[in-house]
mmCIF file of C-alpha atoms in Angstrom:
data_model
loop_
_atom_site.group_PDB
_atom_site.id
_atom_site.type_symbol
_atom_site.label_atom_id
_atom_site.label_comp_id
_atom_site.label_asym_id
_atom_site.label_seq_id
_atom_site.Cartn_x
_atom_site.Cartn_y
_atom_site.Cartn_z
ATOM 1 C CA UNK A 1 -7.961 -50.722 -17.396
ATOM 2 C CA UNK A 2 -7.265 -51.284 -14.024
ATOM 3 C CA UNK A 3 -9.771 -49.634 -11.213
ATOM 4 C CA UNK A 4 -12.330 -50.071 -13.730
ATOM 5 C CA UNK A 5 -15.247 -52.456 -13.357
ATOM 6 C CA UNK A 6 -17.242 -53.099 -16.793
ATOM 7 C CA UNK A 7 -20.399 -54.881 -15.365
ATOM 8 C CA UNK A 8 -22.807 -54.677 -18.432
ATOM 9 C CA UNK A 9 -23.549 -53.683 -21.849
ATOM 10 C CA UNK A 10 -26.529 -51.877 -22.374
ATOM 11 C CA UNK A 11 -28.426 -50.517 -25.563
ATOM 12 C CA UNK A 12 -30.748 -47.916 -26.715
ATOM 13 C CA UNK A 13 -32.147 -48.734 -30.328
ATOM 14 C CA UNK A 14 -34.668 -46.493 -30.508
ATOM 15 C CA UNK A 15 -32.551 -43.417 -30.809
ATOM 16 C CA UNK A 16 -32.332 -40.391 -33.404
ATOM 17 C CA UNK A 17 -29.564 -38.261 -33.929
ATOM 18 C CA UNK A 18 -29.805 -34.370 -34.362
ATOM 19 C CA UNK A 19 -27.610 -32.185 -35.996
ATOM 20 C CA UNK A 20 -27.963 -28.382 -36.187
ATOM 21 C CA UNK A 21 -24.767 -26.986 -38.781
ATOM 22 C CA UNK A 22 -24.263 -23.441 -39.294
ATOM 23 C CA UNK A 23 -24.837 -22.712 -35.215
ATOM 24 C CA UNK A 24 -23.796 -18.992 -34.750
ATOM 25 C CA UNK A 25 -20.564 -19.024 -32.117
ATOM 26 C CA UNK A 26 -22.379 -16.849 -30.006
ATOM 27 C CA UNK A 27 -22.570 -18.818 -26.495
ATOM 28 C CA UNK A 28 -26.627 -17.507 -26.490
ATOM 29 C CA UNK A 29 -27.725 -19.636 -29.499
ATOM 30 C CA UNK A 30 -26.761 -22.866 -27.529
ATOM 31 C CA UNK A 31 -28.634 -21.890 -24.789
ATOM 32 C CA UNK A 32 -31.584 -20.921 -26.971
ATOM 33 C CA UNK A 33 -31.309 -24.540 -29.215
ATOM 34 C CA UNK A 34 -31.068 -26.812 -26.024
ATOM 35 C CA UNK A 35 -34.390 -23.984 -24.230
ATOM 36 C CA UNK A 36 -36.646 -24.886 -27.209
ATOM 37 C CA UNK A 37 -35.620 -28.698 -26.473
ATOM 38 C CA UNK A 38 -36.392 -28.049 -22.983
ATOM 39 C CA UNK A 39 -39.746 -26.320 -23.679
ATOM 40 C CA UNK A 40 -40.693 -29.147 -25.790
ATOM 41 C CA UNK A 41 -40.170 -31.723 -23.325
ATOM 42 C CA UNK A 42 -37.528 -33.298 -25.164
ATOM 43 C CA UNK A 43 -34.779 -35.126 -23.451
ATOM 44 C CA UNK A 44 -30.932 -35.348 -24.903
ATOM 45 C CA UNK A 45 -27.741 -37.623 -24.258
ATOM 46 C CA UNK A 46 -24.829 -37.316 -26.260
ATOM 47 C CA UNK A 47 -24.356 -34.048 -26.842
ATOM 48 C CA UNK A 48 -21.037 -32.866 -28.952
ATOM 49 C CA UNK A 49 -20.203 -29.406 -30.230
ATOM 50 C CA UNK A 50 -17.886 -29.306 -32.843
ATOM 51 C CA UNK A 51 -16.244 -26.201 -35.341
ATOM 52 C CA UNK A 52 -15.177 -25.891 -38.341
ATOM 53 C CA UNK A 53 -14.888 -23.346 -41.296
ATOM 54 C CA UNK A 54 -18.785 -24.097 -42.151
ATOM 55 C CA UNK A 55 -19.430 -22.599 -38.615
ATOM 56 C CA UNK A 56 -20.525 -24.708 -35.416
ATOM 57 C CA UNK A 57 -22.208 -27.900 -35.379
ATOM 58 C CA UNK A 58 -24.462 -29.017 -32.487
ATOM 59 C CA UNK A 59 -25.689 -32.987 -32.614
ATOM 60 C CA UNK A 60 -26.692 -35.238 -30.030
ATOM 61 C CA UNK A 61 -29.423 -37.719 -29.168
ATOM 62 C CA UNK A 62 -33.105 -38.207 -28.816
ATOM 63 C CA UNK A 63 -35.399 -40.727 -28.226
ATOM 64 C CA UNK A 64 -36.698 -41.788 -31.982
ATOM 65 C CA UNK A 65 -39.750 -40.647 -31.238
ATOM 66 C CA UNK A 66 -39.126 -37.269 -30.687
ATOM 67 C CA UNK A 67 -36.941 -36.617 -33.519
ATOM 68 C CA UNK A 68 -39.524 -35.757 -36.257
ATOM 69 C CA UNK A 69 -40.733 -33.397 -33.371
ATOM 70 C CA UNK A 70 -37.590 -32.180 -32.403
ATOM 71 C CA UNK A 71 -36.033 -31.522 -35.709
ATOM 72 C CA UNK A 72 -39.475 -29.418 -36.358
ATOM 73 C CA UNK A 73 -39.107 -27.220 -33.229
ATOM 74 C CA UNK A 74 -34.985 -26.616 -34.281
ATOM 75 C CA UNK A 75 -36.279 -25.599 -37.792
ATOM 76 C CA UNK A 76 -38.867 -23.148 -36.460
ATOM 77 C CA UNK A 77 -36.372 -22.118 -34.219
ATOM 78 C CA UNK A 78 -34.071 -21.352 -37.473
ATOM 79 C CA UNK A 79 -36.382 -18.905 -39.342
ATOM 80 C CA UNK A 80 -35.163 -16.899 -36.095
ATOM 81 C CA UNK A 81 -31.638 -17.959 -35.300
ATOM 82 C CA UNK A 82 -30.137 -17.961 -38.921
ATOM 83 C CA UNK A 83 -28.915 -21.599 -38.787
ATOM 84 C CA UNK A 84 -27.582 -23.136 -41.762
ATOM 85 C CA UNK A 85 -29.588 -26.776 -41.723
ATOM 86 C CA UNK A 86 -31.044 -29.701 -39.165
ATOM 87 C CA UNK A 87 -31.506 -32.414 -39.828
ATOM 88 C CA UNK A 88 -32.402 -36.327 -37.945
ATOM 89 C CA UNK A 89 -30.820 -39.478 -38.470
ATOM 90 C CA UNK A 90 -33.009 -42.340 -37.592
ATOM 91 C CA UNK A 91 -30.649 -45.520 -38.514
ATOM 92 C CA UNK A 92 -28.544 -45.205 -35.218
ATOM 93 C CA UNK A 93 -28.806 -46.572 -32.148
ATOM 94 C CA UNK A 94 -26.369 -46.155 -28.691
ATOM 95 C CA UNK A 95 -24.449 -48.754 -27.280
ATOM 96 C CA UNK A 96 -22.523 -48.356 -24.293
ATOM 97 C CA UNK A 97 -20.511 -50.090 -21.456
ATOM 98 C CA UNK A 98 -21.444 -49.780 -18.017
ATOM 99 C CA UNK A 99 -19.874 -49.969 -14.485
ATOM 100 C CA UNK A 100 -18.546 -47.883 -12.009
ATOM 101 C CA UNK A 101 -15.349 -46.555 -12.034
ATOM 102 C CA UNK A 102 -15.077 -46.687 -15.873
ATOM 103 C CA UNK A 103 -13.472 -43.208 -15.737
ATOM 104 C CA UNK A 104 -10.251 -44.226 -14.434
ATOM 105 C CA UNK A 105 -9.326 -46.466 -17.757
ATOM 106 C CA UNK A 106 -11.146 -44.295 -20.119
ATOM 107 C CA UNK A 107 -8.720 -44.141 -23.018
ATOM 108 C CA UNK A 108 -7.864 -47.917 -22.930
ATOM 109 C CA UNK A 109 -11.532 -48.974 -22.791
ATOM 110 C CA UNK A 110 -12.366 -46.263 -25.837
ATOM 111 C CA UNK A 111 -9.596 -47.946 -27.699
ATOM 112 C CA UNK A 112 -11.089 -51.442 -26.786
ATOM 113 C CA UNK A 113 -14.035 -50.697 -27.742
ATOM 114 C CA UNK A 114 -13.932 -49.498 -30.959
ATOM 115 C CA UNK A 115 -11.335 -51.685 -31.824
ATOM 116 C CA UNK A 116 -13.530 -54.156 -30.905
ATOM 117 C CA UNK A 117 -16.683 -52.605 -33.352
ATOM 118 C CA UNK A 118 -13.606 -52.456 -36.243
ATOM 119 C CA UNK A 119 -12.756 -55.796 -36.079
ATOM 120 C CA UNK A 120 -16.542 -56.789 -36.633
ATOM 121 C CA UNK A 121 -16.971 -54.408 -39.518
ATOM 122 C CA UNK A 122 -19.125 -52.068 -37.583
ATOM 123 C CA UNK A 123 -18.988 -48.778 -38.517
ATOM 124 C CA UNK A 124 -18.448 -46.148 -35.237
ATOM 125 C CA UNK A 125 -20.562 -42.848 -34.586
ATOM 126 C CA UNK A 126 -19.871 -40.282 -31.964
ATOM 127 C CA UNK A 127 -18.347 -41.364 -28.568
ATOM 128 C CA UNK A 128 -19.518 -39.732 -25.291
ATOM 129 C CA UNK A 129 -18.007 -40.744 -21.845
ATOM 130 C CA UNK A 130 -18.799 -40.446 -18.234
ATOM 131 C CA UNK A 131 -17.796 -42.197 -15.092
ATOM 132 C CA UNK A 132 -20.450 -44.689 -15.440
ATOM 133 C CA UNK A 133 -20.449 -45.651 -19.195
ATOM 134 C CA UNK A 134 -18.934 -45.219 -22.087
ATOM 135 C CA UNK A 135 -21.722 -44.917 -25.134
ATOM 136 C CA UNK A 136 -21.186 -44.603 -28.791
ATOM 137 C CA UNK A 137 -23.751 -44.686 -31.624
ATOM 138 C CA UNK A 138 -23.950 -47.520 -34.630
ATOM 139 C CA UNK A 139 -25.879 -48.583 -37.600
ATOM 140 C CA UNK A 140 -29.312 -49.193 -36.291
ATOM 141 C CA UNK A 141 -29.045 -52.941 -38.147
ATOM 142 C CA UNK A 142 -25.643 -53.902 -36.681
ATOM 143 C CA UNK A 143 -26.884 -53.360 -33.021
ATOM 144 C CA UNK A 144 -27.374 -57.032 -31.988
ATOM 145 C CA UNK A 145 -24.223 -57.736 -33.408
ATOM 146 C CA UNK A 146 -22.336 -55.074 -31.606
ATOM 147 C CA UNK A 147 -24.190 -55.856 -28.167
ATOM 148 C CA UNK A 148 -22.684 -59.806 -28.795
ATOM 149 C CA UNK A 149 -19.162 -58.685 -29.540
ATOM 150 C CA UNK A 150 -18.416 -56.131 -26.474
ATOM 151 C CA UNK A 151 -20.238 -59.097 -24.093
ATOM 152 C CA UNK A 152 -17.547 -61.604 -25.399
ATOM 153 C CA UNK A 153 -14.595 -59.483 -25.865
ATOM 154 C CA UNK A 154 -15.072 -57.847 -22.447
ATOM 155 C CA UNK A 155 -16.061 -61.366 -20.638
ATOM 156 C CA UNK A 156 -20.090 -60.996 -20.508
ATOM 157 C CA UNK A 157 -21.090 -63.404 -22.615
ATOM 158 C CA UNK A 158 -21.557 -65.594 -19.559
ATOM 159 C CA UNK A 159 -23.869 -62.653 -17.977
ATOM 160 C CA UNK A 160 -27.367 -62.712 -17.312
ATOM 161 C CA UNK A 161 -29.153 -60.613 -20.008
ATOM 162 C CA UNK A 162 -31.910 -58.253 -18.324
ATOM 163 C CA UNK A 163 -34.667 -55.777 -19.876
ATOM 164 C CA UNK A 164 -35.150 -52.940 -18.373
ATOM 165 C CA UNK A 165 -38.380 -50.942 -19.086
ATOM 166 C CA UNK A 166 -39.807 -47.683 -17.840
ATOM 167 C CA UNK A 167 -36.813 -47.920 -15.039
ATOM 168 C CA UNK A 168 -37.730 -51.135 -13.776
ATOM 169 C CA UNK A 169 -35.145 -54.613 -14.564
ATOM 170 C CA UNK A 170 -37.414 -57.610 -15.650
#
């Protein structure tokens, strides 16, 4: 993990998780899933594309509160499209690790991480990485517990916890 600096855990637990199954492979019915979204004013994180002999599978993340809503639009947006089924998972929330540079020892912190999550019996959703974090998605109840065990197996436990709401730290 060296070059990386881990300098928080954060969480979301107000999050939902979409899945559209049945997507056609046609590179247009992306575009036109993630436009409705974008008409709706619905924002996304995590998003993962996956195929299989079912067809394509599109999920990723919304704010809670926009999943009933979202999962509507996606179904209107079926009678038209020919997808196979959406649906929203509400018992999830995103937990991720923070810091700059956490790109350079991806796989090692991945492998931390969720071994970390295993060894407390917390079950692991869908990873998604980026230079700045690394964010997966866990039983909505097991949450706290996750937060506690990646702040003492990655050294924060001694950190100072902060809120931050509407983009402001209090």
């Amino acid at each position: 993990m060296e070059g990386s600096c881990i300098t928080g855990v954060a969480h979301l637990r107000s999050v939902a998780q979409i899945t559209v199954c049945g997507l056609s492979a046609d590179p247009s019915a992306t575009t036109s899933l993630f436009e409705v979204l974008a008409e709706g004013g619905i924002p996304i994180d995590m998003v993962q594309r996956s195929r299989s002999a079912a067809g394509h599978t599109m999920a990723f993340t919304v704010p809670a509160s926009d999943g009933p809503r979202a999962t509507d639009l996606l179904k209107q947006r079926r009678e038209n499209s020919g997808d196979e089924h959406v649906s929203c998972d509400l018992t999830v929330s995103q937990v991720s690790l923070v810091g700059v540079g956490i790109g350079a020892g991806r796989t090692s912190i991945v492998a931390r991480l969720c071994r970390t999550l295993t060894e407390a019996g917390i079950d692991i959703g869908p990873i998604a990485a980026s230079e700045l974090r690394i964010s997966l998605l866990c039983p909505a109840g097991r949450l706290d517990e996750a937060v506690r065990a990646l702040h003492r197996d990655f050294g924060l436990d001694g950190a100072t916890e902060g809120t931050v709401e509407a983009g402001a730290i209090r």
